[in-house]
XYZ file of C-alpha atoms in Angstrom:
597
model
C 49.868 26.943 -31.268
C 50.641 28.078 -27.717
C 48.422 25.424 -26.183
C 50.046 22.787 -28.379
C 53.451 23.992 -27.209
C 52.431 23.678 -23.556
C 51.043 20.197 -24.100
C 54.291 19.168 -25.769
C 56.269 20.604 -22.846
C 54.265 18.489 -20.403
C 54.741 15.362 -22.521
C 58.460 16.032 -22.861
C 58.798 16.476 -19.102
C 57.184 13.098 -18.509
C 59.711 11.471 -20.839
C 62.861 13.060 -19.419
C 65.428 10.600 -17.995
C 66.201 10.377 -14.318
C 68.813 13.042 -13.659
C 71.012 14.684 -11.107
C 70.962 18.454 -11.252
C 74.309 19.801 -10.199
C 76.328 22.860 -11.044
C 75.150 24.278 -14.344
C 72.423 21.653 -14.652
C 74.860 18.828 -15.451
C 73.095 15.452 -15.554
C 74.781 12.776 -13.460
C 73.518 9.452 -12.038
C 74.630 10.129 -8.466
C 76.041 12.806 -6.192
C 79.530 13.873 -7.349
C 81.000 13.917 -3.839
C 81.030 11.340 -1.062
C 81.160 13.752 1.880
C 79.183 16.957 2.509
C 78.877 19.217 5.504
C 75.084 18.846 5.439
C 72.778 16.376 3.752
C 69.104 17.324 3.497
C 66.822 14.357 2.824
C 63.702 15.529 1.003
C 63.346 18.547 -1.273
C 59.836 19.551 -0.254
C 58.441 22.692 1.346
C 60.847 22.451 4.284
C 63.875 20.682 2.837
C 64.211 23.073 -0.095
C 64.358 26.003 2.302
C 66.885 24.395 4.632
C 69.188 23.378 1.776
C 68.963 26.795 0.160
C 69.586 28.766 3.336
C 72.497 26.575 4.458
C 74.155 26.846 1.054
C 74.042 30.646 1.220
C 77.219 30.162 3.230
C 79.732 29.389 0.486
C 82.116 27.757 2.964
C 79.821 24.763 3.572
C 78.734 22.029 1.160
C 75.126 20.841 0.960
C 73.552 17.823 -0.726
C 69.776 17.859 -1.218
C 68.285 14.446 -2.043
C 64.779 14.456 -3.540
C 62.785 11.328 -4.340
C 60.831 12.872 -7.193
C 61.679 14.575 -10.494
C 62.283 18.226 -11.269
C 59.428 20.708 -11.142
C 60.749 22.634 -14.114
C 58.664 22.449 -17.278
C 55.785 20.621 -15.576
C 52.892 22.687 -16.917
C 50.368 21.382 -14.410
C 52.690 22.532 -11.613
C 53.053 26.012 -13.105
C 49.563 27.172 -14.125
C 47.564 27.685 -10.912
C 44.096 26.671 -12.091
C 45.004 23.204 -13.354
C 46.817 21.982 -10.239
C 44.251 19.176 -9.565
C 45.613 17.377 -12.633
C 48.720 16.583 -10.581
C 46.787 14.455 -8.098
C 47.225 10.676 -8.438
C 49.828 11.322 -11.134
C 53.548 10.564 -11.284
C 54.053 13.804 -9.320
C 52.071 12.441 -6.360
C 53.383 9.795 -3.948
C 49.901 8.238 -4.262
C 49.541 7.371 -0.597
C 46.244 5.929 0.631
C 44.932 5.656 4.177
C 43.658 2.461 5.700
C 39.888 2.027 5.771
C 38.376 4.700 8.004
C 35.354 3.863 10.202
C 34.536 7.583 10.270
C 34.261 7.525 6.472
C 31.938 4.500 6.388
C 34.879 2.166 5.944
C 36.335 4.020 2.977
C 40.054 4.474 2.435
C 40.972 7.902 1.105
C 43.802 9.280 -0.977
C 46.504 11.161 0.872
C 48.110 13.555 -1.593
C 51.829 14.334 -1.226
C 54.137 15.902 -3.789
C 56.559 13.518 -5.516
C 58.478 16.352 -7.167
C 61.060 18.972 -6.258
C 59.240 21.383 -3.961
C 57.151 18.538 -2.555
C 53.529 19.351 -1.887
C 54.211 23.058 -2.419
C 54.550 22.078 -6.104
C 51.185 20.280 -6.377
C 48.847 21.809 -3.768
C 46.189 24.512 -4.077
C 48.677 27.282 -3.197
C 46.611 28.516 -0.226
C 49.014 30.555 1.881
C 48.092 31.212 5.489
C 50.122 31.171 8.664
C 47.745 30.061 11.438
C 46.531 32.230 14.313
C 48.936 33.903 16.688
C 47.545 31.731 19.493
C 48.570 28.535 17.665
C 52.185 29.685 17.597
C 51.974 30.801 21.208
C 50.634 27.346 22.077
C 53.635 25.707 20.397
C 55.877 27.966 22.472
C 54.018 26.908 25.617
C 54.032 23.194 24.757
C 57.750 23.108 23.937
C 58.783 25.524 26.674
C 60.545 27.645 24.052
C 59.349 31.228 23.627
C 61.140 31.567 20.288
C 58.140 29.822 18.691
C 55.696 32.500 19.858
C 53.910 34.631 17.274
C 55.939 37.724 18.077
C 59.161 35.799 17.588
C 58.290 33.981 14.345
C 57.213 37.139 12.503
C 60.820 37.653 11.386
C 60.680 34.376 9.448
C 57.406 35.356 7.777
C 59.053 38.530 6.543
C 62.066 36.552 5.346
C 59.966 34.050 3.383
C 57.398 36.257 1.664
C 57.189 38.638 -1.286
C 53.683 40.086 -0.992
C 52.210 41.786 -4.054
C 49.821 44.597 -3.254
C 46.630 44.264 -5.300
C 45.558 47.184 -7.450
C 42.250 49.018 -7.066
C 40.271 50.677 -4.303
C 38.094 47.588 -3.772
C 41.111 45.979 -2.076
C 41.620 48.804 0.425
C 40.308 46.630 3.265
C 41.440 43.280 1.840
C 44.911 43.087 3.372
C 47.188 44.688 5.933
C 50.554 45.737 4.472
C 52.069 45.887 7.950
C 52.012 42.091 8.341
C 53.711 41.183 5.069
C 57.231 40.789 3.732
C 58.281 42.204 0.392
C 61.601 40.633 -0.580
C 61.275 36.922 0.233
C 61.481 34.001 -2.213
C 57.777 33.035 -2.069
C 55.227 35.141 -3.912
C 51.990 35.961 -2.102
C 49.018 37.565 -3.828
C 45.251 37.960 -3.922
C 42.974 37.020 -6.821
C 42.391 40.360 -8.534
C 39.769 39.519 -11.169
C 36.365 41.151 -10.674
C 34.196 38.031 -10.749
C 30.519 37.873 -9.773
C 31.112 35.666 -6.731
C 32.924 38.342 -4.702
C 29.767 40.351 -3.957
C 27.557 37.534 -2.575
C 30.528 36.005 -0.753
C 31.237 39.165 1.239
C 27.697 40.532 1.500
C 26.266 37.152 2.467
C 28.755 36.914 5.313
C 27.699 40.303 6.630
C 24.035 39.308 6.412
C 24.527 36.261 8.663
C 26.833 37.956 11.158
C 30.249 36.774 10.000
C 32.673 39.644 10.656
C 35.065 40.901 8.004
C 38.748 40.411 8.837
C 41.168 42.711 7.086
C 43.940 40.138 6.714
C 43.720 36.373 7.227
C 47.444 36.365 7.960
C 47.372 38.997 10.663
C 47.187 36.454 13.489
C 43.467 36.882 14.257
C 41.611 35.016 11.478
C 38.097 34.570 12.944
C 35.679 35.861 10.301
C 35.783 36.204 6.525
C 38.728 37.575 4.599
C 40.331 37.635 1.204
C 42.507 34.553 0.880
C 46.145 34.830 -0.151
C 47.892 32.476 -2.555
C 51.456 31.468 -3.386
C 51.137 32.843 -6.905
C 53.694 35.170 -8.455
C 53.370 36.799 -11.870
C 50.483 34.495 -12.727
C 52.330 31.248 -11.913
C 52.761 28.958 -8.915
C 55.367 30.108 -6.420
C 56.692 27.011 -4.654
C 59.606 26.045 -2.463
C 61.275 24.823 -5.651
C 60.769 28.004 -7.686
C 61.585 30.214 -4.712
C 64.505 28.423 -3.079
C 65.929 25.845 -5.523
C 65.658 27.753 -8.781
C 68.322 28.014 -11.465
C 70.167 30.780 -9.637
C 70.256 28.790 -6.392
C 71.403 25.619 -8.153
C 74.276 27.542 -9.712
C 75.996 27.620 -6.313
C 79.044 25.394 -6.476
C 78.432 24.219 -2.894
C 74.836 23.037 -3.464
C 74.126 19.735 -5.194
C 70.547 18.634 -5.873
C 69.979 14.938 -6.478
C 66.612 14.026 -8.010
C 64.731 10.740 -8.428
C 66.650 9.222 -5.519
C 64.919 7.360 -2.696
C 66.554 7.351 0.738
C 66.201 3.975 2.423
C 67.843 4.716 5.777
C 70.297 6.820 7.731
C 73.198 5.102 9.450
C 75.343 5.851 12.497
C 79.070 6.207 12.172
C 81.609 4.124 14.117
C 81.799 4.572 17.875
C 79.075 5.309 20.381
C 76.265 3.030 21.479
C 72.987 3.516 23.275
C 74.743 2.224 26.405
C 77.512 4.819 26.318
C 77.778 7.864 24.098
C 74.736 8.643 21.913
C 74.742 7.238 18.411
C 76.074 9.733 15.877
C 74.299 9.488 12.522
C 76.575 10.350 9.620
C 75.540 8.398 6.527
C 72.601 8.421 4.134
C 71.835 5.313 2.082
C 69.804 5.912 -1.063
C 68.824 4.330 -4.356
C 69.838 6.500 -7.293
C 67.954 7.066 -10.533
C 69.538 3.977 -12.060
C 68.407 1.728 -9.203
C 71.842 1.427 -7.617
C 72.404 1.697 -3.865
C 74.663 4.617 -2.962
C 75.810 6.323 0.223
C 76.804 9.848 1.138
C 78.295 11.123 4.382
C 77.482 14.290 6.316
C 80.398 15.621 8.320
C 78.128 17.926 10.325
C 74.448 16.969 10.197
C 71.733 15.086 8.364
C 68.417 16.936 8.155
C 65.365 14.749 7.479
C 62.623 16.586 5.582
C 60.682 13.757 3.988
C 57.284 14.845 5.287
C 54.636 13.806 7.750
C 53.913 10.437 6.104
C 57.442 9.425 5.081
C 59.585 10.633 7.981
C 58.352 8.004 10.503
C 59.175 5.193 8.075
C 62.659 6.545 7.411
C 63.317 6.743 11.138
C 62.044 3.213 11.715
C 64.010 1.719 8.819
C 67.033 3.331 10.484
C 66.338 1.589 13.805
C 64.705 4.580 15.512
C 61.117 4.050 16.628
C 58.743 1.881 18.671
C 60.612 -1.295 19.572
C 57.654 -3.615 18.933
C 57.139 -2.277 15.410
C 60.818 -2.583 14.597
C 60.982 -6.150 15.889
C 57.920 -7.108 13.835
C 59.658 -5.757 10.740
C 62.932 -7.516 11.530
C 64.772 -4.236 12.145
C 67.398 -3.961 14.870
C 66.350 -1.336 17.407
C 69.061 1.283 17.818
C 66.891 3.529 19.979
C 63.376 2.854 21.248
C 61.305 5.984 20.498
C 57.615 5.139 21.080
C 56.429 8.537 19.772
C 57.593 7.933 16.198
C 54.465 7.850 14.038
C 52.113 7.943 17.020
C 50.703 11.490 17.249
C 49.362 12.001 13.733
C 46.675 14.664 13.506
C 44.841 15.947 10.429
C 41.899 18.104 9.373
C 38.963 16.210 7.889
C 36.954 17.891 5.128
C 33.676 17.735 3.217
C 32.228 19.521 0.187
C 28.735 21.000 0.427
C 27.576 22.172 -3.004
C 24.867 24.533 -4.250
C 23.680 25.120 -7.801
C 23.462 28.791 -8.810
C 21.726 30.681 -11.578
C 24.904 32.285 -12.895
C 26.880 31.123 -15.912
C 30.124 32.826 -14.825
C 31.331 30.015 -12.589
C 34.576 28.198 -13.295
C 32.628 25.077 -14.260
C 32.710 26.448 -17.816
C 36.513 26.286 -17.818
C 36.424 22.599 -16.947
C 33.718 21.659 -19.445
C 34.437 23.812 -22.498
C 37.751 22.932 -24.153
C 37.499 25.846 -26.588
C 37.139 28.313 -23.737
C 39.932 26.620 -21.805
C 42.281 26.888 -24.787
C 41.462 30.594 -25.120
C 42.382 31.077 -21.468
C 45.504 28.985 -21.965
C 46.527 31.236 -24.851
C 46.035 34.306 -22.648
C 48.054 32.764 -19.856
C 50.836 31.724 -22.212
C 51.015 35.190 -23.785
C 50.572 37.399 -20.727
C 50.430 35.261 -17.543
C 46.982 36.760 -16.883
C 43.365 35.609 -16.857
C 41.323 33.023 -15.041
C 43.996 30.343 -15.145
C 46.058 32.411 -12.689
C 43.556 31.560 -9.924
C 42.229 28.330 -8.423
C 38.497 28.966 -8.079
C 38.841 30.161 -4.477
C 39.017 33.791 -3.326
C 37.846 34.101 0.269
C 38.011 32.099 3.481
C 35.846 31.864 6.600
C 37.242 30.742 9.964
C 34.781 30.206 12.805
C 34.122 28.578 16.182
C 31.255 26.578 17.583
C 29.044 28.706 19.865
C 30.701 29.420 23.204
C 27.624 28.032 24.985
C 27.673 24.773 23.003
C 26.754 21.950 25.433
C 29.653 19.809 24.225
C 32.140 22.330 25.644
C 30.915 21.442 29.129
C 31.919 17.803 28.646
C 34.968 17.999 26.343
C 38.039 20.184 26.681
C 38.309 22.670 23.829
C 41.227 21.363 21.709
C 41.830 24.729 20.041
C 44.567 27.082 21.219
C 42.062 29.478 22.759
C 39.067 31.747 22.109
C 40.752 33.533 19.194
C 41.332 30.249 17.341
C 38.888 28.609 14.922
C 37.233 25.233 15.214
C 36.405 24.995 11.513
C 37.036 26.499 8.087
C 34.619 27.249 5.234
C 36.295 27.846 1.879
C 33.925 29.005 -0.933
C 34.747 27.922 -4.493
C 33.315 29.356 -7.708
C 32.762 25.879 -9.158
C 31.884 22.270 -8.454
C 34.713 21.188 -6.136
C 33.293 17.940 -4.826
C 34.768 14.459 -4.750
C 31.997 13.099 -6.995
C 31.955 13.785 -10.767
C 30.700 17.178 -11.908
C 27.258 17.085 -13.580
C 27.246 17.589 -17.345
C 25.255 20.793 -17.014
C 24.692 23.513 -14.441
C 26.736 26.021 -12.483
C 27.795 25.568 -8.892
C 29.315 27.053 -5.765
C 31.080 24.771 -3.289
C 31.644 25.269 0.405
C 34.806 23.288 1.191
C 34.526 22.665 4.936
C 37.242 21.455 7.318
C 37.363 20.544 10.997
C 40.422 22.540 12.013
C 40.669 21.812 15.752
C 40.472 18.040 16.010
C 40.943 16.082 19.231
C 41.763 12.812 17.438
C 45.240 11.311 17.075
C 46.090 8.771 14.406
C 49.279 6.992 13.401
C 51.779 6.229 10.669
C 53.240 2.755 11.007
C 55.595 0.532 9.045
C 54.324 -1.880 6.412
C 56.307 -5.036 7.156
C 55.688 -6.341 3.623
C 57.003 -3.144 2.002
C 58.963 -0.979 4.380
C 58.975 2.003 1.987
C 55.179 2.134 2.193
C 53.560 3.936 5.162
C 50.419 2.584 6.799
C 48.394 5.746 7.362
C 45.531 5.826 9.872
C 44.354 9.403 10.569
C 41.200 8.197 12.404
C 39.018 10.744 10.642
C 35.814 11.757 12.470
C 36.322 9.177 15.208
C 35.382 11.448 18.095
C 32.190 13.092 19.301
C 33.937 16.468 19.151
C 35.003 16.186 15.514
C 31.515 15.118 14.477
C 29.930 17.948 16.457
C 32.211 20.501 14.813
C 31.531 19.102 11.347
C 27.752 19.207 11.890
C 28.023 22.774 13.164
C 30.148 23.824 10.191
C 27.838 22.274 7.587
C 24.804 23.949 9.157
C 26.617 27.288 9.312
C 27.563 26.963 5.643
C 23.925 26.265 4.782
C 22.790 29.288 6.805
C 25.347 31.387 4.963
C 24.211 30.142 1.545
C 20.627 31.001 2.480
C 21.531 34.679 2.951
C 19.713 37.174 0.687
C 22.906 37.837 -1.264
C 22.965 34.194 -2.375
C 19.202 33.854 -2.843
C 19.509 36.427 -5.620
C 21.296 33.710 -7.581
C 18.793 31.027 -6.580
C 21.413 29.099 -4.621
C 19.976 25.602 -4.158
C 21.699 22.731 -2.323
C 22.437 19.682 -4.460
C 22.085 17.566 -1.309
C 18.797 16.935 0.507
C 18.407 19.981 2.799
C 16.201 18.035 5.211
C 19.332 16.358 6.624
C 20.215 19.676 8.260
C 17.338 19.203 10.714
C 18.249 15.673 11.803
C 21.561 14.858 13.505
C 21.387 11.203 12.510
C 20.718 11.946 8.838
C 23.381 14.639 8.764
C 25.910 12.311 10.388
C 25.229 9.671 7.756
C 25.732 12.231 4.967
C 28.990 13.352 6.565
C 30.336 9.814 6.997
C 29.454 9.053 3.366
C 30.956 12.171 1.804
C 33.831 13.389 4.000
C 37.441 13.158 2.882
C 40.945 13.589 4.293
C 42.217 17.116 4.689
C 45.880 16.456 3.713
C 47.150 18.904 6.346
C 48.492 16.335 8.788
C 51.193 16.908 11.395
C 52.661 15.306 14.502
C 54.130 11.981 13.353
C 57.563 12.985 14.709
C 56.343 15.637 17.054
C 58.381 18.248 18.869
C 58.356 18.461 22.646
C 60.132 20.169 25.540
C 63.887 19.628 25.879
C 63.553 17.531 29.039
C 60.355 15.581 28.414
C 60.340 11.880 29.365
C 62.274 9.751 26.841
C 60.190 8.559 23.922
C 57.192 10.852 24.502
C 58.228 12.997 21.549
C 60.845 12.778 18.815
C 62.616 16.132 18.541
C 63.277 19.041 20.854
C 62.791 22.734 20.060
C 66.162 22.666 18.280
C 64.756 20.064 15.817
C 67.382 17.527 16.936
C 66.255 13.920 17.287
C 66.464 13.222 20.997
C 68.913 10.609 22.183
C 71.176 10.680 19.119
C 73.603 13.082 17.481
C 73.912 14.399 13.949
C 70.221 14.126 13.073
C 67.460 16.729 12.854
C 63.926 16.659 11.466
C 62.485 19.709 9.734
C 59.067 19.114 8.165
C 55.370 19.051 9.114
C 55.852 15.908 11.171
C 57.359 17.965 14.021
C 54.337 20.210 14.655
C 52.876 19.022 17.975
C 49.258 19.642 16.906
C 47.362 20.465 13.733
C 47.441 24.160 12.872
C 44.462 26.310 11.924
C 45.937 26.723 8.468
C 46.768 24.933 5.282
C 50.135 23.649 6.404
C 52.381 25.049 3.668
C 52.610 28.482 5.313
C 53.484 27.232 8.814
C 55.972 24.800 7.271
C 57.749 27.631 5.485
C 57.998 29.547 8.747
C 59.257 26.530 10.688
C 61.852 25.718 8.014
C 63.196 29.270 7.972
C 63.524 29.109 11.743
C 65.262 25.725 11.660
C 67.709 26.857 8.983
C 68.536 29.887 11.096
C 69.242 27.676 14.130
C 71.456 25.325 12.135
C 73.418 28.158 10.551
C 74.043 29.629 13.991
C 75.178 26.257 15.339
C 72.329 26.011 17.839
């Protein structure tokens, strides 16, 4: 009966009308006021935080406009294990890249959350912060020391509610000194005692991968227990943590759902030839398809994400002049950097069959077993549906004497930063269909220090649609790192701890001995990493006009009244799944705005 109830809840959620959630959950077609102190465009991982933190001050009014529906009652966005069911659904923006030469001409899906909480409501809940050196590099690049690791720790503490795992086997699995306890976002380890833990950790030791006590301690090179945004057995997202029922009860916070922002508009007075343009107005289409406007008396904060923010800027007349002219848009300010520094992490799945029936493949194949687990989750919020199939993470570098480092500058932030990630899964986690029989372990592999820059441009035939070109694997460096990572994963899976389970690659292992064959396998099977940044990148306060989009204060350069707070502002891809760094950046931005900086 419980599983039937959950299925009904999901169906009911899909049928709910387009609504505005205001005070007390009142359903309205549009925002009840015309003027707010702050308007936050986009209720994702960053926008939810900014809106929530600003509205903690009861003397200011905040409107949060989200393009997707509510997260509440969406079963697939609550139970951790079944999160992949959200992909390519109504809760996904369903973006697709252009054909990628580095993927043998394939286009690839680019998953982004079309739901309150954004991608924090549909992703795999992996919660890591990036190495200390990455944050120090941002501080160096922007000329602002407040972005250094030592200075952003306060925002980590503010964001996180870490749950200490129980049992002596976790004594060296985390460092309590680097975690917050009272923040809105839950952070936890997978505590079940599954077979895969022993070969995962022992195999690493056998091939010389050091154990790291805490992946979030700033020095991630090695293997560690991974941490997840899971609280009390359920997803902990920006929506559940920052825009929950208690937050929405604030009389000064209005949350508008299912509303698509088309552009932001300057108020009267000020031109690019005299005073800077002052942006005051947001134009959006409400849930009934009507065009509406709302005015911000103080600031508009754009938080629509790495793929949508460039388009919003360009539709508003802010961006590369040639692109705007081609789209028939009047250029208000020529900003060549808009959409032009996109950077992502490309991935691939290398899979081994194992002689162990306790993999999570059984959950995905056996509906009776799944329903038993669903009953347990519904009754107690415990069991295997509280995890995602992943438990540990390996971060590593290419050898320091690698010949390529003598011809190419190392794009990482330094010797303590990884070049690639290996993420073991207790199941088939490939892009191709799972075989009908067998049990598997997947090494999800990502190039984490790319030297390639792509772009997000405007589709002149449909200006709401981004043209996404990440340029995956289109450099010698990225291909070298991917080859190195795949070979290291194979070496790891050949360790005695894995041989006990007869770990056997499902791909032809002979490709590991031939660069050309391995390259072909990579180009055929790689996929986008969905951790992109940089499309409205941050730069120093006094950098040449148009070389970046925002300064360290998150303000759009050359105009007034407009800030950007989302993953698009990161100047380079982080050695992390981007949710964690985005949370940190959003907490910092909200603090700046509240202090009037």
